[in-house]
Amino acid sequence: MFAIEEELDKKLWLYAIHVGKDRSEVVNDLLRPLVGSMVLYDSRDRRSSRQGDGDSDN
């Protein structure tokens, strides 16, 4: 597992150098769509659970 992490880290550094960014910026750019979809999914989930609670009150 450590070898995979080491290889990924090396590739992230090389990509960051290639695009002229800091490694943390590259990681943030890669994770932003994933995190955004998780937040969107979570808000949809909360809305559906609230609607279910509201229906039981009537």
CSV table of C-alpha atoms in Angstrom, one decimal:
chain,number,residue,atom,x,y,z
A,1,MET,CA,0.0,0.0,0.0
A,2,PHE,CA,2.9,2.3,0.8
A,3,ALA,CA,4.3,1.9,-2.7
A,4,ILE,CA,1.0,3.0,-4.2
A,5,GLU,CA,0.9,6.1,-2.0
A,6,GLU,CA,4.5,6.9,-2.8
A,7,GLU,CA,3.8,6.6,-6.6
A,8,LEU,CA,0.7,8.7,-6.4
A,9,ASP,CA,2.6,11.4,-4.4
A,10,LYS,CA,5.3,11.4,-7.0
A,11,LYS,CA,2.8,11.8,-9.8
A,12,LEU,CA,1.0,14.6,-8.0
A,13,TRP,CA,4.3,16.5,-7.6
A,14,LEU,CA,5.2,16.0,-11.2
A,15,TYR,CA,1.7,17.1,-12.4
A,16,ALA,CA,1.9,20.2,-10.1
A,17,ILE,CA,5.3,21.2,-11.5
A,18,HIS,CA,3.9,20.7,-15.0
A,19,VAL,CA,0.9,22.9,-14.5
A,20,GLY,CA,2.8,25.4,-12.4
A,21,LYS,CA,0.8,25.0,-9.2
A,22,ASP,CA,1.4,24.0,-5.6
A,23,ARG,CA,0.8,20.3,-4.9
A,24,SER,CA,-2.0,21.2,-2.4
A,25,GLU,CA,-3.7,23.3,-5.1
A,26,VAL,CA,-3.6,20.3,-7.5
A,27,VAL,CA,-5.1,18.0,-4.8
A,28,ASN,CA,-7.8,20.6,-4.1
A,29,ASP,CA,-8.6,20.8,-7.8
A,30,LEU,CA,-8.9,17.1,-8.0
A,31,LEU,CA,-11.1,16.7,-4.9
A,32,ARG,CA,-13.4,19.7,-5.5
A,33,PRO,CA,-15.9,17.9,-7.8
A,34,LEU,CA,-16.1,14.9,-5.5
A,35,VAL,CA,-16.7,17.1,-2.4
A,36,GLY,CA,-19.2,19.2,-4.3
A,37,SER,CA,-21.2,16.1,-5.3
A,38,MET,CA,-21.1,14.9,-1.7
A,39,VAL,CA,-22.5,18.2,-0.4
A,40,LEU,CA,-25.2,18.2,-3.1
A,41,TYR,CA,-26.1,14.6,-2.3
A,42,ASP,CA,-26.3,15.4,1.4
A,43,SER,CA,-28.5,18.4,0.9
A,44,ARG,CA,-30.9,16.3,-1.3
A,45,ASP,CA,-30.9,13.6,1.4
A,46,ARG,CA,-31.8,16.1,4.1
A,47,ARG,CA,-34.6,17.6,2.0
A,48,SER,CA,-36.2,14.2,1.4
A,49,SER,CA,-36.0,13.3,5.1
A,50,ARG,CA,-37.7,16.7,6.0
A,51,GLN,CA,-40.5,16.1,3.5
A,52,GLY,CA,-41.1,12.7,4.9
A,53,ASP,CA,-41.3,14.2,8.4
A,54,GLY,CA,-43.7,16.9,7.2
A,55,ASP,CA,-46.1,14.4,5.6
A,56,SER,CA,-46.4,12.4,8.9
A,57,ASP,CA,-47.7,15.5,10.7
A,58,ASN,CA,-50.7,15.9,8.4
